[in-house]
PDB file of C-alpha atoms in Angstrom:
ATOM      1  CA  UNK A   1     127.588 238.624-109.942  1.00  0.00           C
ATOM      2  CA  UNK A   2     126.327 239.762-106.466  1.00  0.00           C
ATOM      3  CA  UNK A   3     123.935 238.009-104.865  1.00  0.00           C
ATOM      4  CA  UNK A   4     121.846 240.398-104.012  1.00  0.00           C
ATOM      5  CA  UNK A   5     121.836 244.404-105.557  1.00  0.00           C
ATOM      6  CA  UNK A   6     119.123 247.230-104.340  1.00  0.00           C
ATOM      7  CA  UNK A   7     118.320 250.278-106.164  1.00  0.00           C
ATOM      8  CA  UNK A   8     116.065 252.862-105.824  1.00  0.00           C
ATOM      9  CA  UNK A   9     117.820 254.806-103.245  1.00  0.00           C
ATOM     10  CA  UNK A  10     117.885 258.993-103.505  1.00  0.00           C
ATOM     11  CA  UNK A  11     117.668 262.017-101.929  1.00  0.00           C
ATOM     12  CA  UNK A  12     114.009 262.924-100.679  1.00  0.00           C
ATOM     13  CA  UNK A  13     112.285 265.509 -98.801  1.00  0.00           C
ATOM     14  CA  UNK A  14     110.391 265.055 -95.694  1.00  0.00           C
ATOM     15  CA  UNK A  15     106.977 262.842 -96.018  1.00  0.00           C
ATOM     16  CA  UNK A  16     107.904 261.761 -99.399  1.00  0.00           C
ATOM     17  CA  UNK A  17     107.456 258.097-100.118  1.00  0.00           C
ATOM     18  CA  UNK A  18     110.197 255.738-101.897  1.00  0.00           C
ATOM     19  CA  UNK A  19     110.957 252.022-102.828  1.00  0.00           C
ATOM     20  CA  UNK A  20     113.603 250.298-102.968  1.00  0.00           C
ATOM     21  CA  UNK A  21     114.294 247.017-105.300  1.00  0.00           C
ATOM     22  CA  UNK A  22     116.388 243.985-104.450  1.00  0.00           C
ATOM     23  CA  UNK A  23     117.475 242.081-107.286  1.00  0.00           C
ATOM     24  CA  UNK A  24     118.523 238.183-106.469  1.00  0.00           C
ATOM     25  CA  UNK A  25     120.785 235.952-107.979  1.00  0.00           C
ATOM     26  CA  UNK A  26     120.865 233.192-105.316  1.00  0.00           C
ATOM     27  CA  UNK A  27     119.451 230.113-106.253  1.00  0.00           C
ATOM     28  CA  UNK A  28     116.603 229.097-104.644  1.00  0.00           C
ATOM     29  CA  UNK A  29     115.538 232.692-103.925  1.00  0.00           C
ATOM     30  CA  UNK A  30     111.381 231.764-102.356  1.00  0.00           C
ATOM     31  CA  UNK A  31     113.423 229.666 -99.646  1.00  0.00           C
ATOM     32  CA  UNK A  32     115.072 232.687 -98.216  1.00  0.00           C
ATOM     33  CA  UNK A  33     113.716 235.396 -95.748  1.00  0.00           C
ATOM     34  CA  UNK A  34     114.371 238.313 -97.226  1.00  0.00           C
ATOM     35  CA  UNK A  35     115.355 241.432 -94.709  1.00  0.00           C
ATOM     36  CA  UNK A  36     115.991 245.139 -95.003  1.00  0.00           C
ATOM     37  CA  UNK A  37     118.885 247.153 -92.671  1.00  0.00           C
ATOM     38  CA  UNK A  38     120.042 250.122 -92.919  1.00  0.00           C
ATOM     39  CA  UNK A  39     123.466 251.906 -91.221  1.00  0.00           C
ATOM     40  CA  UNK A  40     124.590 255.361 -90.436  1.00  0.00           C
ATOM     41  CA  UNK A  41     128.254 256.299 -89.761  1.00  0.00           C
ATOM     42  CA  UNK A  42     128.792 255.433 -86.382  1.00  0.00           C
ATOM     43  CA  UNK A  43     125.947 253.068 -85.743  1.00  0.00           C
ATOM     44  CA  UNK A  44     125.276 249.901 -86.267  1.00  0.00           C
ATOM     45  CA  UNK A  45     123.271 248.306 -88.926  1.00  0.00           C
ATOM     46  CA  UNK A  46     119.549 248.427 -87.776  1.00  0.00           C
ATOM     47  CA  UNK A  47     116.839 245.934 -88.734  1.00  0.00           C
ATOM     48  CA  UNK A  48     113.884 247.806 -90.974  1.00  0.00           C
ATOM     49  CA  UNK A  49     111.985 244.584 -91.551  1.00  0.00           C
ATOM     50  CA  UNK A  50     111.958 241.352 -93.465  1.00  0.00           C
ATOM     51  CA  UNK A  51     109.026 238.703 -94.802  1.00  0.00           C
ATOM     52  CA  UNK A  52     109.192 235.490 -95.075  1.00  0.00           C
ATOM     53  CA  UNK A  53     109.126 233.077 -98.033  1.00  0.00           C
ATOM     54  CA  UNK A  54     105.338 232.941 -98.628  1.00  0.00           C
ATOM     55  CA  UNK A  55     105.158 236.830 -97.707  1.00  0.00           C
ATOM     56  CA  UNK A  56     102.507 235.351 -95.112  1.00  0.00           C
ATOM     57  CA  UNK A  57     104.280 237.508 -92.351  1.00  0.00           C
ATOM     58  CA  UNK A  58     106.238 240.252 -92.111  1.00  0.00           C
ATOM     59  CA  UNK A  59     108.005 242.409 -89.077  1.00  0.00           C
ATOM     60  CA  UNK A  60     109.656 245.510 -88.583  1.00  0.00           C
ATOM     61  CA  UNK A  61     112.004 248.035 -86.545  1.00  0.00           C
ATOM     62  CA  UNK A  62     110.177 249.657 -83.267  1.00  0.00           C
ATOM     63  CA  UNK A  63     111.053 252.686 -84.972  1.00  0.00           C
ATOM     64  CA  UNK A  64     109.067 252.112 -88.494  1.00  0.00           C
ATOM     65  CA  UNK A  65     105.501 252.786 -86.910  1.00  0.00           C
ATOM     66  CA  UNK A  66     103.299 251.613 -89.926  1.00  0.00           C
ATOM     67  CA  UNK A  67     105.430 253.742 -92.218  1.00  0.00           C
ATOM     68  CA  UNK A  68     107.070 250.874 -94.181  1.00  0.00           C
ATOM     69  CA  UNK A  69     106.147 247.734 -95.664  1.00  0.00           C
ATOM     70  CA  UNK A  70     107.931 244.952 -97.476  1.00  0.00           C
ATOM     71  CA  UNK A  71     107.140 242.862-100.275  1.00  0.00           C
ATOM     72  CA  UNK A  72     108.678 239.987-102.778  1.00  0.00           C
ATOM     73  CA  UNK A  73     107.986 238.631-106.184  1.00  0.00           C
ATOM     74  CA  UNK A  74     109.703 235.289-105.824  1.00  0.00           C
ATOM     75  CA  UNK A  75     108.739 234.775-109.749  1.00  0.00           C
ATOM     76  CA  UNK A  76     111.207 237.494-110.337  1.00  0.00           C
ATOM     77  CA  UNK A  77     113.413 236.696-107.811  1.00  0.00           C
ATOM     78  CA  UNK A  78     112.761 240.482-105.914  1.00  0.00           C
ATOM     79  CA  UNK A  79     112.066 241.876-102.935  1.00  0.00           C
ATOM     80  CA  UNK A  80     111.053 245.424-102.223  1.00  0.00           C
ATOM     81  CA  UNK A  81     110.867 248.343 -99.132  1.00  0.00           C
ATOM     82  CA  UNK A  82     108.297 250.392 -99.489  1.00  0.00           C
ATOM     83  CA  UNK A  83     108.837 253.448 -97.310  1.00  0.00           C
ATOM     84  CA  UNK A  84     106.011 256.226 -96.570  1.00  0.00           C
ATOM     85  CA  UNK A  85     106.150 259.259 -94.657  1.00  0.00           C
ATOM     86  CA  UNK A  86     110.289 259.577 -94.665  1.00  0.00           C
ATOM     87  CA  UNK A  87     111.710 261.299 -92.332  1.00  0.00           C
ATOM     88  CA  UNK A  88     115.573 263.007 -91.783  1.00  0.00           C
ATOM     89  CA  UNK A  89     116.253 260.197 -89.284  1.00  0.00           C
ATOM     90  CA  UNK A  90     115.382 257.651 -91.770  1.00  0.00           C
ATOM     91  CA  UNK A  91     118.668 258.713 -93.812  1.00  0.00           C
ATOM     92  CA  UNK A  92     121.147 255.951 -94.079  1.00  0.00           C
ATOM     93  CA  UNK A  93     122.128 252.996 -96.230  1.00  0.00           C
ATOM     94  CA  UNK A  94     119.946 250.607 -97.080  1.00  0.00           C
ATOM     95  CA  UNK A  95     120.719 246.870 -96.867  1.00  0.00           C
ATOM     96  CA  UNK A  96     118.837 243.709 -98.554  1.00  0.00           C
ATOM     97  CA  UNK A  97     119.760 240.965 -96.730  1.00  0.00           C
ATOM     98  CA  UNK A  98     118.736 236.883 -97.268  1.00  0.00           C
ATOM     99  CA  UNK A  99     118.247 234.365 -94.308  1.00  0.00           C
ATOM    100  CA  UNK A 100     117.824 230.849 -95.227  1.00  0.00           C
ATOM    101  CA  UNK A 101     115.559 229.362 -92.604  1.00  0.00           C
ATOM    102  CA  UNK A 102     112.882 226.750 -91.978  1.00  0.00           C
ATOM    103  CA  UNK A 103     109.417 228.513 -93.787  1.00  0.00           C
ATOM    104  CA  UNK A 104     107.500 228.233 -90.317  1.00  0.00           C
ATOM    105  CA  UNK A 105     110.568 230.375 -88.311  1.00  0.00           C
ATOM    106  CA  UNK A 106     110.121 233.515 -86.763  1.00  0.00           C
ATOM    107  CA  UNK A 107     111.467 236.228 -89.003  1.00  0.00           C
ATOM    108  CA  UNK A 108     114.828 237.227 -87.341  1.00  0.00           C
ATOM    109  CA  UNK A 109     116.204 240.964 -87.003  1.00  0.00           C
ATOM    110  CA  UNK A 110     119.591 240.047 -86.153  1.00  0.00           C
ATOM    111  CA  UNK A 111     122.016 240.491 -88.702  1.00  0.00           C
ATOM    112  CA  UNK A 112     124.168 237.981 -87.989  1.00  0.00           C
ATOM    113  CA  UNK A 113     121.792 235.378 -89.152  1.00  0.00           C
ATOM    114  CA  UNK A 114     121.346 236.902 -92.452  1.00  0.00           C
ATOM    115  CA  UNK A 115     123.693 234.933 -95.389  1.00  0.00           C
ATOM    116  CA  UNK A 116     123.600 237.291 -98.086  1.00  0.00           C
ATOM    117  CA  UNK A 117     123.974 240.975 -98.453  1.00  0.00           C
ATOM    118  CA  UNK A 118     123.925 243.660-101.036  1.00  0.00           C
ATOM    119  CA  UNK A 119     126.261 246.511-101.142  1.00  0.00           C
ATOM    120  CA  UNK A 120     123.772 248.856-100.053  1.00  0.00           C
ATOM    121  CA  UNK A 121     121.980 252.108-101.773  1.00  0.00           C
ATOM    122  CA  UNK A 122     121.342 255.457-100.293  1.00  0.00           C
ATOM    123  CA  UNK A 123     118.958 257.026 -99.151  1.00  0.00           C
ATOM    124  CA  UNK A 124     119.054 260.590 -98.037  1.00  0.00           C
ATOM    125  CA  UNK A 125     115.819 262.365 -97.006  1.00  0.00           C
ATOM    126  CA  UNK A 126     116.030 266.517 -96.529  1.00  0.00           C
ATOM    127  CA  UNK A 127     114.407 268.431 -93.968  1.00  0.00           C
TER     128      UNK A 127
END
């Protein structure tokens, strides 16, 4: 079983709003950060924005401007990217990602220090 599987990717339109779900299977799931990427063709993967394991803080890309926010239910073992206001640039994969860190640490947005990944879900958003 994968560690970690999102859903709720899709094609949208232009200010429409969407979540997406990552489902866990790693043990100890409230110890890990929990981040979001995505990746065009071309590019490389970008950091959306992750919380931490108490979902006491949370940060995001420059280029998210108050558009997004994250979320986890560590009782369920989810996490969750809520996106407002999409735009055509915000087409891409989207990532989950887990970081196993120290509670107090700074929430990272490099992916290199992420330990788990999903296999990523669409999301396509029309002009």
């Amino acid at each position: 079983q994968a560690p970690l599987v999102e859903s709720g990717g899709g094609l949208v339109h232009t200010g429409d709003s969407l979540t997406l779900t990552c489902a866990a299977s790693i043990r100890s799931f409230s110890a890990y950060f929990m981040g979001w990427f995505r990746q065009v063709p071309g590019k490389e993967r970008e950091f959306v924005g992750a919380i931490s394991t108490r979902a006491d803080k949370a940060e995001f890309g420059d280029f998210v401007k108050r558009r997004f926010s994250v979320s986890r239910d560590n009782s369920k073992n989810m996490a969750y990217l809520h996106m407002d206001m999409l735009k055509p640039e915000d087409t891409g994969v989207y990532y989950c990602a887990a970081d196993l860190r120290p509670a107090r640490s700074k929430i990272s947005s490099r992916a290199d220090d992420y330990d788990y990944w999903g296999q990523g879900t669409q999301v396509t958003v029309s002009s």
